[in-house]
JSON list of C-alpha atoms in Angstrom, two decimals:
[
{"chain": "G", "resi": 1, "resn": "UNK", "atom": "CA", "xyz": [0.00, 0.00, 0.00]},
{"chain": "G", "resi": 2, "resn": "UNK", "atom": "CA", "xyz": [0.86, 3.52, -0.76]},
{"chain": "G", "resi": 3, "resn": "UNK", "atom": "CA", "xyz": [1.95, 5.89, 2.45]},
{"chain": "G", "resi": 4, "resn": "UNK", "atom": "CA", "xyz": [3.73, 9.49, 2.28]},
{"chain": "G", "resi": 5, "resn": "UNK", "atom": "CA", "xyz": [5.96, 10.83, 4.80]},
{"chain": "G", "resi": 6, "resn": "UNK", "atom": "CA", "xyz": [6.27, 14.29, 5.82]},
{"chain": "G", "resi": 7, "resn": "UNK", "atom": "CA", "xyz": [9.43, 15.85, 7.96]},
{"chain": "G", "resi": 8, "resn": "UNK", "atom": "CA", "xyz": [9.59, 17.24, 10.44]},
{"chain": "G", "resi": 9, "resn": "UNK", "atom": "CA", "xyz": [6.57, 17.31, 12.05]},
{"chain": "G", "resi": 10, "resn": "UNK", "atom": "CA", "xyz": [6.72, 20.81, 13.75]},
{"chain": "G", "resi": 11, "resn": "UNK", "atom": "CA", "xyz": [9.25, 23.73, 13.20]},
{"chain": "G", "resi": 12, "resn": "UNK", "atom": "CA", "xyz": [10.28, 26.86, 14.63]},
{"chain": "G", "resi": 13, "resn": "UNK", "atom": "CA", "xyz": [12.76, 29.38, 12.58]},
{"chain": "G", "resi": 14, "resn": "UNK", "atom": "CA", "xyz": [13.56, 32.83, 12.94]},
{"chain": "G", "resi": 15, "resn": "UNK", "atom": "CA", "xyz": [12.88, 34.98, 10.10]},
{"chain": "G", "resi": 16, "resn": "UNK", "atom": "CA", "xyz": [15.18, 35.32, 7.70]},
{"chain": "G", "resi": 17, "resn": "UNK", "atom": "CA", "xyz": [16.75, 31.46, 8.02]},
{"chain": "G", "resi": 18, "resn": "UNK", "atom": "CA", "xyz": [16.35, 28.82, 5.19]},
{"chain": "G", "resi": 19, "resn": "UNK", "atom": "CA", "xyz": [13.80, 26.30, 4.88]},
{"chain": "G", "resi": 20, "resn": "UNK", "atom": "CA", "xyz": [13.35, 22.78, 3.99]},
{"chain": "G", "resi": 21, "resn": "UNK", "atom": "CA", "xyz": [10.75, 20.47, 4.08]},
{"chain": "G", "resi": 22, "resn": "UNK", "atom": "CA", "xyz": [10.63, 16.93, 2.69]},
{"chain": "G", "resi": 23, "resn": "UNK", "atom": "CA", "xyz": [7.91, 14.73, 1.37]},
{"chain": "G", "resi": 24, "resn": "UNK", "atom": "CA", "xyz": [8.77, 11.52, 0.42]},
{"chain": "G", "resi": 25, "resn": "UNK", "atom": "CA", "xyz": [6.37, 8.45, -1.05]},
{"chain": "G", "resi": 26, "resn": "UNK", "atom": "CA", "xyz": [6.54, 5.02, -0.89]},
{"chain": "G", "resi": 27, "resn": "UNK", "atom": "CA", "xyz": [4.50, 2.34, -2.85]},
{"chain": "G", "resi": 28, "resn": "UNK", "atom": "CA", "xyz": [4.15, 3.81, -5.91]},
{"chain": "G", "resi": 29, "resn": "UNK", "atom": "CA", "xyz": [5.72, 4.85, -9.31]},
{"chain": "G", "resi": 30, "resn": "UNK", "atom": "CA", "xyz": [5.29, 8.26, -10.99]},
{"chain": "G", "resi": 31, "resn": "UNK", "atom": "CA", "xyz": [2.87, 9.86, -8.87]},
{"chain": "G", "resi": 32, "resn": "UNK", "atom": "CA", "xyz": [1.76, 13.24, -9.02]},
{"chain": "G", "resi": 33, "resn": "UNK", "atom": "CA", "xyz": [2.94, 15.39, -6.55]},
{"chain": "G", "resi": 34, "resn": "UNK", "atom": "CA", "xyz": [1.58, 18.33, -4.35]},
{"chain": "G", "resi": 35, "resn": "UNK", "atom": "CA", "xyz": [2.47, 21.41, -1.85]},
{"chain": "G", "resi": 36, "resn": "UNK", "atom": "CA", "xyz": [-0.10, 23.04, 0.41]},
{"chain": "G", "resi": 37, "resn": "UNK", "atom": "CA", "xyz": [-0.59, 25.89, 2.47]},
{"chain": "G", "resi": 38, "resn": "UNK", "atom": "CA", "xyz": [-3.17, 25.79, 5.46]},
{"chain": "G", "resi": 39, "resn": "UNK", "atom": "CA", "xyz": [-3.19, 29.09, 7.28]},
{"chain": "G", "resi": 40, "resn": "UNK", "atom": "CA", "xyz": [-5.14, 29.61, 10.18]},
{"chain": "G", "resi": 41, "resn": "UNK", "atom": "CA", "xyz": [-6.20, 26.41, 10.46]},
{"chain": "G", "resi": 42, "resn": "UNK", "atom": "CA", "xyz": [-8.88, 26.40, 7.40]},
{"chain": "G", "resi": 43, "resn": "UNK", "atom": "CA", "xyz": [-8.72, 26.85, 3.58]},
{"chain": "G", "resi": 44, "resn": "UNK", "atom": "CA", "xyz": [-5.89, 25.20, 1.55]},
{"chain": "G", "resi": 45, "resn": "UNK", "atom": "CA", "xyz": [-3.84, 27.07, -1.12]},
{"chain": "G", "resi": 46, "resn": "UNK", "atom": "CA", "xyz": [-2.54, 25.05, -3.97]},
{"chain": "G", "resi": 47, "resn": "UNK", "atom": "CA", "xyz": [1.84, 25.98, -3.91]},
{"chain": "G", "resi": 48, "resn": "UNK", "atom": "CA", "xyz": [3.27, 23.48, -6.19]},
{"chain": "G", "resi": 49, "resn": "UNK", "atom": "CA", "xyz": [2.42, 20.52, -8.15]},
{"chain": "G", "resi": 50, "resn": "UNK", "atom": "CA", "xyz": [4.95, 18.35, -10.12]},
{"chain": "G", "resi": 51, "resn": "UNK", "atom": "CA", "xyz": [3.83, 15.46, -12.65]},
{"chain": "G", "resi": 52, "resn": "UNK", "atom": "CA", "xyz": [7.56, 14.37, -13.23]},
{"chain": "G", "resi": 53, "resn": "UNK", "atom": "CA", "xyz": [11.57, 15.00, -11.87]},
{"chain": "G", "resi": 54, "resn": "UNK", "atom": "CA", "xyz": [12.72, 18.32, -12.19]},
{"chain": "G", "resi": 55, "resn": "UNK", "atom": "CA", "xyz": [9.16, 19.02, -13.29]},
{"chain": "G", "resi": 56, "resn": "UNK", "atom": "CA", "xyz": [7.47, 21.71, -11.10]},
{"chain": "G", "resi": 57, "resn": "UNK", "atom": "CA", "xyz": [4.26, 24.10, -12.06]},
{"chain": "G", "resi": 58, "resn": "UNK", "atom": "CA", "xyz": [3.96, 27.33, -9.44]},
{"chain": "G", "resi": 59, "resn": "UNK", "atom": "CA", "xyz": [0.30, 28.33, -8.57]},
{"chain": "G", "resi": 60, "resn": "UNK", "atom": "CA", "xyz": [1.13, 31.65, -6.84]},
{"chain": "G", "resi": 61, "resn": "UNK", "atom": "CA", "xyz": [3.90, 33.92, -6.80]},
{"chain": "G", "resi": 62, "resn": "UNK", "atom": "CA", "xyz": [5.94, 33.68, -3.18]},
{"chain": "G", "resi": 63, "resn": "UNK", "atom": "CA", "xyz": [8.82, 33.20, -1.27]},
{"chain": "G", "resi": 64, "resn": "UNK", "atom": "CA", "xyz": [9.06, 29.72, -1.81]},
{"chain": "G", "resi": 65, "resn": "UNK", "atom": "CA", "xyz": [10.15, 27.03, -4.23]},
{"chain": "G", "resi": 66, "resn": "UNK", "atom": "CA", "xyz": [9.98, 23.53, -4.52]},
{"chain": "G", "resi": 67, "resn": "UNK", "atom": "CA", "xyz": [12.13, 20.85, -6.20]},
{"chain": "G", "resi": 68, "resn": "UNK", "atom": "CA", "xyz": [11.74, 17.12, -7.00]},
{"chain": "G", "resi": 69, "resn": "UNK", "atom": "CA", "xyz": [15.06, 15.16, -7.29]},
{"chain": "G", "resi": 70, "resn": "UNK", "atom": "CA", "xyz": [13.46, 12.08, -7.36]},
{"chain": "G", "resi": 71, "resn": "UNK", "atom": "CA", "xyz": [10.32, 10.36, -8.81]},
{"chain": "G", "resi": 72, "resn": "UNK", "atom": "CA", "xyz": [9.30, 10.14, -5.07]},
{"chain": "G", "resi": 73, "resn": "UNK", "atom": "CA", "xyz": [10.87, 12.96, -3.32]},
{"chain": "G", "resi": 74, "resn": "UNK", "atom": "CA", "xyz": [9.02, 16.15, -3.14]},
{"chain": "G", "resi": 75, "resn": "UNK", "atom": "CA", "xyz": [10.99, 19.42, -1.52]},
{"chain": "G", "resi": 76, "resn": "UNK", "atom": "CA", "xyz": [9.65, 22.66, -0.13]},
{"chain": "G", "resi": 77, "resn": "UNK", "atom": "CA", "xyz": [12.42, 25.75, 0.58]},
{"chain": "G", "resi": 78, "resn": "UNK", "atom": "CA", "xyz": [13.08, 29.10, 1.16]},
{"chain": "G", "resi": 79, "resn": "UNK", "atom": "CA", "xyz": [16.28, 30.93, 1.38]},
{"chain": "G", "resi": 80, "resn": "UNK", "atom": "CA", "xyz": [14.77, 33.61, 3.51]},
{"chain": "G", "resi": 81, "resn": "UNK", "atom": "CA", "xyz": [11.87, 32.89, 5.91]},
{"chain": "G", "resi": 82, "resn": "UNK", "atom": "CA", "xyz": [9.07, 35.36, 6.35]},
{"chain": "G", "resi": 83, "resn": "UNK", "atom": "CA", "xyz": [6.69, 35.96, 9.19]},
{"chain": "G", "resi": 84, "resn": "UNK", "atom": "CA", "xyz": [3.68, 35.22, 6.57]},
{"chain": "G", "resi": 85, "resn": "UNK", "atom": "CA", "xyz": [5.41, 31.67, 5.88]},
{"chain": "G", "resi": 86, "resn": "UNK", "atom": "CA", "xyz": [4.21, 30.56, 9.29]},
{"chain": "G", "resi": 87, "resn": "UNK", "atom": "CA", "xyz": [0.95, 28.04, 8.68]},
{"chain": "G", "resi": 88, "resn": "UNK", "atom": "CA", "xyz": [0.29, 24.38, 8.36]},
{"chain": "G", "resi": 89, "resn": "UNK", "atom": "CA", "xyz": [2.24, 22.53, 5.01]},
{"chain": "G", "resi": 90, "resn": "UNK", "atom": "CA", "xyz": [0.28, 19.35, 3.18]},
{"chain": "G", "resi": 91, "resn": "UNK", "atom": "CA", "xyz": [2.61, 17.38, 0.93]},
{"chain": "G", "resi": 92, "resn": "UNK", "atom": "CA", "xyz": [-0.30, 15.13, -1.33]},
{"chain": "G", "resi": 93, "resn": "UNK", "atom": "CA", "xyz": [0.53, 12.52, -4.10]},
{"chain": "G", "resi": 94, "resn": "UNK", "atom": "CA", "xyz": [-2.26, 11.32, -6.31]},
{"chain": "G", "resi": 95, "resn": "UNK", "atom": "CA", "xyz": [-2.03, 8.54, -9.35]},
{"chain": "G", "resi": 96, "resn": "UNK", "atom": "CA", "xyz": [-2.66, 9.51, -12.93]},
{"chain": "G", "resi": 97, "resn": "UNK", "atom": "CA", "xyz": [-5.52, 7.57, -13.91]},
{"chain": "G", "resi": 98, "resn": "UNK", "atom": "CA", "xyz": [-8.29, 8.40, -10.70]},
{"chain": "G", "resi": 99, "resn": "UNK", "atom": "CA", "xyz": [-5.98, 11.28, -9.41]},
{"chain": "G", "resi": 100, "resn": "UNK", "atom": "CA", "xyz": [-7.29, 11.37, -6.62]},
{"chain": "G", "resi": 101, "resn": "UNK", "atom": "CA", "xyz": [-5.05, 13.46, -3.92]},
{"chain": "G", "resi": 102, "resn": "UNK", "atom": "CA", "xyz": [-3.91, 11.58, -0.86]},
{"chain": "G", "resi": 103, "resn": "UNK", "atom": "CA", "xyz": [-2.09, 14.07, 2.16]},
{"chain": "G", "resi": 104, "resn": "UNK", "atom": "CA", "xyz": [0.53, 13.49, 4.20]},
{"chain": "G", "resi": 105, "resn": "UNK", "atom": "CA", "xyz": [0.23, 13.83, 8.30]},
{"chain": "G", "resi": 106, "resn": "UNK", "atom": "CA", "xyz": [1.54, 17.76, 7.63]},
{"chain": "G", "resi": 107, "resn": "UNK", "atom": "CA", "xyz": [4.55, 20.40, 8.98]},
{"chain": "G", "resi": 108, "resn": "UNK", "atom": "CA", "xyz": [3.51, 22.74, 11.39]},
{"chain": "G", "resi": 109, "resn": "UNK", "atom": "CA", "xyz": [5.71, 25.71, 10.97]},
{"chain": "G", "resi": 110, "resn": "UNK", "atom": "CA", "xyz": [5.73, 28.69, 13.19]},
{"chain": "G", "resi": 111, "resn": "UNK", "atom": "CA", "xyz": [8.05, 31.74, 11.88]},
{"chain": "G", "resi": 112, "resn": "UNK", "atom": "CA", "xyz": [9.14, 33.89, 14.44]},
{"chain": "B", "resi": 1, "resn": "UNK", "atom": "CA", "xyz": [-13.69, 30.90, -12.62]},
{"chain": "B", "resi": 2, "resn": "UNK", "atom": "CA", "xyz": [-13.41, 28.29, -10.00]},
{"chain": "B", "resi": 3, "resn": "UNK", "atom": "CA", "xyz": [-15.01, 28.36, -6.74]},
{"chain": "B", "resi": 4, "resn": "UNK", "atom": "CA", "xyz": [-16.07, 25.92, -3.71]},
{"chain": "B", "resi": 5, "resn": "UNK", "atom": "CA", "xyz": [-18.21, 27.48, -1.25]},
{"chain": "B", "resi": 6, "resn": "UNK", "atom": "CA", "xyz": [-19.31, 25.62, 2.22]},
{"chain": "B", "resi": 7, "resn": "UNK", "atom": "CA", "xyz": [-20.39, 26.74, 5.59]},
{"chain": "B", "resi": 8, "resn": "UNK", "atom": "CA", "xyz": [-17.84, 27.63, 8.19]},
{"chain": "B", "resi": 9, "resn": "UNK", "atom": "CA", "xyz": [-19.82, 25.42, 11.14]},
{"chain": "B", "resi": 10, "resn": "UNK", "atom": "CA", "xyz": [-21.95, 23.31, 12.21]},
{"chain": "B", "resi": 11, "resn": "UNK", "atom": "CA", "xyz": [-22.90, 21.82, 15.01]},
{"chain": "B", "resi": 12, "resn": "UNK", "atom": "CA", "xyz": [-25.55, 18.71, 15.84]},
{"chain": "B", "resi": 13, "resn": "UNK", "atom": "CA", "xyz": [-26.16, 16.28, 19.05]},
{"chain": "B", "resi": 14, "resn": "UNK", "atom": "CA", "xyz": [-24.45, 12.75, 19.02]},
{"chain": "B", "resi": 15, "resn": "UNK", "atom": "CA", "xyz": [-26.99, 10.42, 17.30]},
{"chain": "B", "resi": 16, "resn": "UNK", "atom": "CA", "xyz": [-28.36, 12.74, 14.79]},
{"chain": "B", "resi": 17, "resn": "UNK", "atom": "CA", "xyz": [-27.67, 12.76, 11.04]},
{"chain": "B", "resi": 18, "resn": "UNK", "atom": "CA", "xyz": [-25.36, 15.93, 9.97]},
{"chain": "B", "resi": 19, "resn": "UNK", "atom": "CA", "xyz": [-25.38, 17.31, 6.27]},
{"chain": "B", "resi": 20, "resn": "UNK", "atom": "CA", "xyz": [-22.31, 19.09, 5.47]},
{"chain": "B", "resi": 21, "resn": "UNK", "atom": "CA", "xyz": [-23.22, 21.12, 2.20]},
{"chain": "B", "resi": 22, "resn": "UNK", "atom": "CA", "xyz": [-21.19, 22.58, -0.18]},
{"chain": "B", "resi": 23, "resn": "UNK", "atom": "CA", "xyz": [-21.60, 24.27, -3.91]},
{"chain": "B", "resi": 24, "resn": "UNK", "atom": "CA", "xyz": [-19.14, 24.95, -7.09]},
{"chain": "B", "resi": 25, "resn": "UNK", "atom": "CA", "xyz": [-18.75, 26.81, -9.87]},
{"chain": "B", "resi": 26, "resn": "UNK", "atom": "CA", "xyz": [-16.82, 24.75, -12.37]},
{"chain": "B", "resi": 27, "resn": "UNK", "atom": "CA", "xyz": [-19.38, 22.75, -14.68]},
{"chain": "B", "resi": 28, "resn": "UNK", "atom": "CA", "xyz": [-16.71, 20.54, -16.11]},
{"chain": "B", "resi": 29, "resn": "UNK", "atom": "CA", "xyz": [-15.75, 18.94, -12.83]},
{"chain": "B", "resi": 30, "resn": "UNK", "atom": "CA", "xyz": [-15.01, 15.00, -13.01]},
{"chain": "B", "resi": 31, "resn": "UNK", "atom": "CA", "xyz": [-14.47, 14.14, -9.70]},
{"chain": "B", "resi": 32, "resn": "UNK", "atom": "CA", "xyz": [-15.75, 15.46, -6.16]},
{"chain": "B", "resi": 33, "resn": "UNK", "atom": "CA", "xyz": [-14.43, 14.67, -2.77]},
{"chain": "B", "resi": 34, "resn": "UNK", "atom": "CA", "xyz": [-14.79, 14.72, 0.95]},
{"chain": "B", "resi": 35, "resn": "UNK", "atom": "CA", "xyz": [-12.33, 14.89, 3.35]},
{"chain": "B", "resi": 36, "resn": "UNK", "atom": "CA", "xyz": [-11.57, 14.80, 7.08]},
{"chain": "B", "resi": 37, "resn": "UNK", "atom": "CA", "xyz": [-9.25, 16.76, 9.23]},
{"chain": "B", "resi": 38, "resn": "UNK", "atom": "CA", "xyz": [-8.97, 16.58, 12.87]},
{"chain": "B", "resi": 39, "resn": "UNK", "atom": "CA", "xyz": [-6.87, 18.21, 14.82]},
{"chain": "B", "resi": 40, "resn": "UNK", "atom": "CA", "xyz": [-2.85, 19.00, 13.67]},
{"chain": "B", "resi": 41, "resn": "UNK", "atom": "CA", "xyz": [-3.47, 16.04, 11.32]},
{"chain": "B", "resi": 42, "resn": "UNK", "atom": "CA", "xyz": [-3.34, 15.82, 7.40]},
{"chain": "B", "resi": 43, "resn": "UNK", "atom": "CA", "xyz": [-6.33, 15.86, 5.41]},
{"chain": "B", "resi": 44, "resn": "UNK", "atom": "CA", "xyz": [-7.73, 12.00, 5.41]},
{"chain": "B", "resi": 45, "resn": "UNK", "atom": "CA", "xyz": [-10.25, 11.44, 2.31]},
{"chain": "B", "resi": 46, "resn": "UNK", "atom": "CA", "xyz": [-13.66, 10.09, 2.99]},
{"chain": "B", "resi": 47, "resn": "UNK", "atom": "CA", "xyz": [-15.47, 9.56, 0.00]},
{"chain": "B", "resi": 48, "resn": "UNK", "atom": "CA", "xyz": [-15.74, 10.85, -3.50]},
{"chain": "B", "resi": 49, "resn": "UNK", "atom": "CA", "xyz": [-18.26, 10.87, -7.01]},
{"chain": "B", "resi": 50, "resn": "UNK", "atom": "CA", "xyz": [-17.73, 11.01, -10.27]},
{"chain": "B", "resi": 51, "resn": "UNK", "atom": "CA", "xyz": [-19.79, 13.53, -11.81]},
{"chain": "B", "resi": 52, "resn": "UNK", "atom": "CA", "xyz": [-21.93, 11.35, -13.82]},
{"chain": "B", "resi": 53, "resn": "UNK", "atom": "CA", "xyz": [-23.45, 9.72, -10.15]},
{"chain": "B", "resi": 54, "resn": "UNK", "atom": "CA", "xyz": [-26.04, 10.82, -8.43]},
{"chain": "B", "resi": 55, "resn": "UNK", "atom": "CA", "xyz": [-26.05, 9.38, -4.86]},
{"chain": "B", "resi": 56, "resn": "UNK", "atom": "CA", "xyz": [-22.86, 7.52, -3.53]},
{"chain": "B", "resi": 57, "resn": "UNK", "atom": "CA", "xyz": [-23.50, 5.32, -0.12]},
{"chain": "B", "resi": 58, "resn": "UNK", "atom": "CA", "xyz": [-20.36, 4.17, 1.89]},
{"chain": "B", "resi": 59, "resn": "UNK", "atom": "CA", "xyz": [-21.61, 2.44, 5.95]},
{"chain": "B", "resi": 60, "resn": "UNK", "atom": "CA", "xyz": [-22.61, 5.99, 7.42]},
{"chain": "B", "resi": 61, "resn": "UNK", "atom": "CA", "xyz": [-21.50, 8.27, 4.47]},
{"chain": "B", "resi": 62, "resn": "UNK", "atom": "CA", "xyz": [-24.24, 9.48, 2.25]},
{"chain": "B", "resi": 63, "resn": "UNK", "atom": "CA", "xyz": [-23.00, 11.60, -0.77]},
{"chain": "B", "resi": 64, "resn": "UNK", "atom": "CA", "xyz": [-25.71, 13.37, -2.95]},
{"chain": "B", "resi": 65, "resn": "UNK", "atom": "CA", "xyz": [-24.61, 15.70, -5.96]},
{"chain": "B", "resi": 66, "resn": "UNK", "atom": "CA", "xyz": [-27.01, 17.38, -8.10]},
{"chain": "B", "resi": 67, "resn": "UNK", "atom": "CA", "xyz": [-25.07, 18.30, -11.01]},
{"chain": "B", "resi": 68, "resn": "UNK", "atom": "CA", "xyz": [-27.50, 21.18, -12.63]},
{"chain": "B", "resi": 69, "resn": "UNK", "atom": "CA", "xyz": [-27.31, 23.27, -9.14]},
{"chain": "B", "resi": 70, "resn": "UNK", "atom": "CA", "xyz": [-23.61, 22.11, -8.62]},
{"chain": "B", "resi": 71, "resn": "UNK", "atom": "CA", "xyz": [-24.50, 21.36, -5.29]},
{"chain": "B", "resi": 72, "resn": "UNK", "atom": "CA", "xyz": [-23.13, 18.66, -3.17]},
{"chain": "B", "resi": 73, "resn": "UNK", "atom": "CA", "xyz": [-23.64, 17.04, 0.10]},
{"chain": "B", "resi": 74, "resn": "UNK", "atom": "CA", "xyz": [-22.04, 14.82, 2.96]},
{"chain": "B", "resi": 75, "resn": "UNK", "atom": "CA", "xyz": [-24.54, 13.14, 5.16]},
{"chain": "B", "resi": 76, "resn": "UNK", "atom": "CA", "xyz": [-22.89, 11.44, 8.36]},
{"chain": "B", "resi": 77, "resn": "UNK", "atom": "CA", "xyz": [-25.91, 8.83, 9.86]},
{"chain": "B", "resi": 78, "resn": "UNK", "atom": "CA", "xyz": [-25.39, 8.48, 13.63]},
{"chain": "B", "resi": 79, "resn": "UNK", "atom": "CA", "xyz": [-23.73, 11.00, 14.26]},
{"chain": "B", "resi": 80, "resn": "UNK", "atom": "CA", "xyz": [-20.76, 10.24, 17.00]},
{"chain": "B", "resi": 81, "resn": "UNK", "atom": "CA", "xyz": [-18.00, 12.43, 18.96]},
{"chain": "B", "resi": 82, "resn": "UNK", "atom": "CA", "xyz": [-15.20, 11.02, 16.83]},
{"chain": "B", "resi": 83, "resn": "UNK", "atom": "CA", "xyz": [-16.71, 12.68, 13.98]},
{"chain": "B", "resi": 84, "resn": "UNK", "atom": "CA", "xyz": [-15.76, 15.82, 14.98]},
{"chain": "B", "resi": 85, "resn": "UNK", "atom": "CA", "xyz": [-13.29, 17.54, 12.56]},
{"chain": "B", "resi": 86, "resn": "UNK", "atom": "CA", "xyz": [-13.31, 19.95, 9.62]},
{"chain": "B", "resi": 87, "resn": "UNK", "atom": "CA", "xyz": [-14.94, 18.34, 6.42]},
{"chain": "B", "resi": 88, "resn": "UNK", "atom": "CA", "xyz": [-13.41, 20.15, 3.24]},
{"chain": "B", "resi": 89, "resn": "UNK", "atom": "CA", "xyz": [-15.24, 19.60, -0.16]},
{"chain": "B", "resi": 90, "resn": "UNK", "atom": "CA", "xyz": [-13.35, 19.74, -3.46]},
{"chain": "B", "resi": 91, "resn": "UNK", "atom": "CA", "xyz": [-13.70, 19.40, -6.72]},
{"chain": "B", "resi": 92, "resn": "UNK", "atom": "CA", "xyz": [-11.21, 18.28, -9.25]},
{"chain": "B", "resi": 93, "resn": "UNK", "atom": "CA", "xyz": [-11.23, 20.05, -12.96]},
{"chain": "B", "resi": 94, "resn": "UNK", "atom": "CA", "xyz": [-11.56, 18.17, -16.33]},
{"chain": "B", "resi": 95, "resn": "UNK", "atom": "CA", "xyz": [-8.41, 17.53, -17.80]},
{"chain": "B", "resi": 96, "resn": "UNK", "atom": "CA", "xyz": [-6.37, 19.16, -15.37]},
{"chain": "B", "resi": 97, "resn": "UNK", "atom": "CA", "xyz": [-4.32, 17.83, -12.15]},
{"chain": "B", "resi": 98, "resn": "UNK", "atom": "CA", "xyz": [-5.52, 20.78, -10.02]},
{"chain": "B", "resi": 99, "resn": "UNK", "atom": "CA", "xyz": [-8.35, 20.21, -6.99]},
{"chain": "B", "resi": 100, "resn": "UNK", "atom": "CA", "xyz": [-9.54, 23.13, -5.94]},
{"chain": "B", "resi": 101, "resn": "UNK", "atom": "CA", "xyz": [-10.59, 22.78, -2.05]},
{"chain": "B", "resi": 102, "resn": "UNK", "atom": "CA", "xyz": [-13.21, 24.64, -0.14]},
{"chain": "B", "resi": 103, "resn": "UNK", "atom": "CA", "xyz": [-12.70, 26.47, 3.37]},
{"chain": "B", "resi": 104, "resn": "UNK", "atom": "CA", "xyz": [-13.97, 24.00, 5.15]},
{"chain": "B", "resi": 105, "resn": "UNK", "atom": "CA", "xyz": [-16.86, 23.04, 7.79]},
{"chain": "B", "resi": 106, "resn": "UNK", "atom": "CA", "xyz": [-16.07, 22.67, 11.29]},
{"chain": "B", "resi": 107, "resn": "UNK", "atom": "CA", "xyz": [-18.53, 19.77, 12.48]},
{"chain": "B", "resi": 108, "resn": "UNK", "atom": "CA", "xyz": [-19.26, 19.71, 16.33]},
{"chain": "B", "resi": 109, "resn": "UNK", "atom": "CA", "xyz": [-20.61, 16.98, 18.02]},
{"chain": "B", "resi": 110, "resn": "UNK", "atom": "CA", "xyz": [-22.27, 17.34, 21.54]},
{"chain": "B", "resi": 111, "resn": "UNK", "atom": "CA", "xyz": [-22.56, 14.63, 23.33]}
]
C-alpha cells in the first residue's frame, strides 16, 4: 500500500533562516505530486504541483520554491523565511488515472 | 472561474444525522471529494463521485450531488463524537491535475 511521509513534524525558525521540508512516497511509481498551504487552520492554497523530476508548475507567486530530485521525493524551501510563511504545510501525491489526492500527516511551521 | 463554497460550522447532538453542504462553480468537474481533518493532522479522504453519479453510499457516508445546481452534500448517519473535525469539499477540474478545495466546515458533536 501507498503511504507518504512528511518531515519534520513541527518547526520553529527565525525569520530570515532557510527552509526545507521533505515529502517523500513510498509504494508507488510516478505519482503526481503536491504542496499546500493551510493558514489559520482552514482553507488550503494550492503551492506546487509536479507530474515528473525536475518538473514543477507554481500556482502563486511567493517566497518559496519547490524541487523534485526524485520520482518520489518532493521538496519545499526558502532561502529567507518570512513571518507570513508561518501556517500548516500538506505534501499530497495522487495517481494519474483516478488522481485522486492523498495528504501526508503535515509540517507545522511557526516563523518567528 | 473556480469556486467551492461551504459553511464555516456546524454543530448537531451525538446520534443525529449531519449534512455538510457545499456548492461549485466549475461545470466541467469529473471528480468530487470529501475529506476529514482533525486536529494538527493531514487531510484524510472520505469519499468521493464522479460527476456522472447521483447518490454515492459508503456504511454511514451518504453523498448526494445534483449536477444542474452544482451542489453537493455529505450526510454522516449516527452521528458520534469522533466525527468531529473539519470536512473540506473539493472538486477536481476536467483535464487538469488541479483540486480546488473549499474552506472547510467545522462539524461539532455534543454529546
Amino acid at each position: 500500500s501507498q503511504t507518504i511521509h512528511q518531515w519534520p513534524a513541527t518547526l520553529v525558525q527565525p525569520v530570515g533562516s532557510p527552509l526545507s521540508l521533505e515529502c517523500t512516497v513510498e509504494g508507488t511509481s510516478n505519482p503526481n505530486l503536491y504542496w499546500y498551504r493551510q493558514a489559520a487552520g482552514r482553507g488550503l492554497q494550492l503551492l506546487f504541483y509536479s507530474v515528473g523530476i525536475g518538473q514543477i508548475s507554481s500556482e502563486v507567486p511567493q517566497n518559496l520554491s519547490a524541487s523534485r530530485p526524485q520520482d518520489r521525493q518532493f521538496i519545499l524551501s526558502s532561502k529567507k523565511l518570512l513571518l507570513s510563511d508561518s501556517g500548516f504545510y500538506l505534501c499530497a501525491w495522487s495517481d494519474r488515472v483516478v488522481e485522486t489526492q492523498y495528504f501526508g500527516p503535515g509540517t507545522r511551521l511557526l516563523v518567528l | 472561474g473556480e469556486d467551492v463554497e461551504q459553511s464555516l460550522f456546524l454543530s448537531v447532538r451525538e446520534g443525529d444525522s449531519s449534512v455538510i453542504n457545499c456548492t461549485y462553480t466549475d461545470s466541467s468537474s469529473t471528480y468530487l471529494y470529501w475529506y476529514k481533518q482533525e486536529p494538527g493532522a493531514g487531510l484524510q479522504l472520505l469519499t468521493y463521485i464522479f460527476s456522472n453519479m447521483d447518490m454515492k453510499q459508503d456504511q454511514r457516508l451518504t453523498v448526494l450531488l445534483n449536477k444542474k445546481d452544482k451542489h453537493l452534500s455529505l450526510r454522516i448517519a449516527d452521528t458520534q463524537t469522533g466525527d468531529s473535525a473539519i470536512y473540506f469539499c473539493a472538486e477536481r477540474h476536467g483535464g487538469y491535475q488541479k483540486v480546488t478545495f473549499g474552506i472547510g466546515t467545522k462539524l461539532q458533536v455534543i454529546p
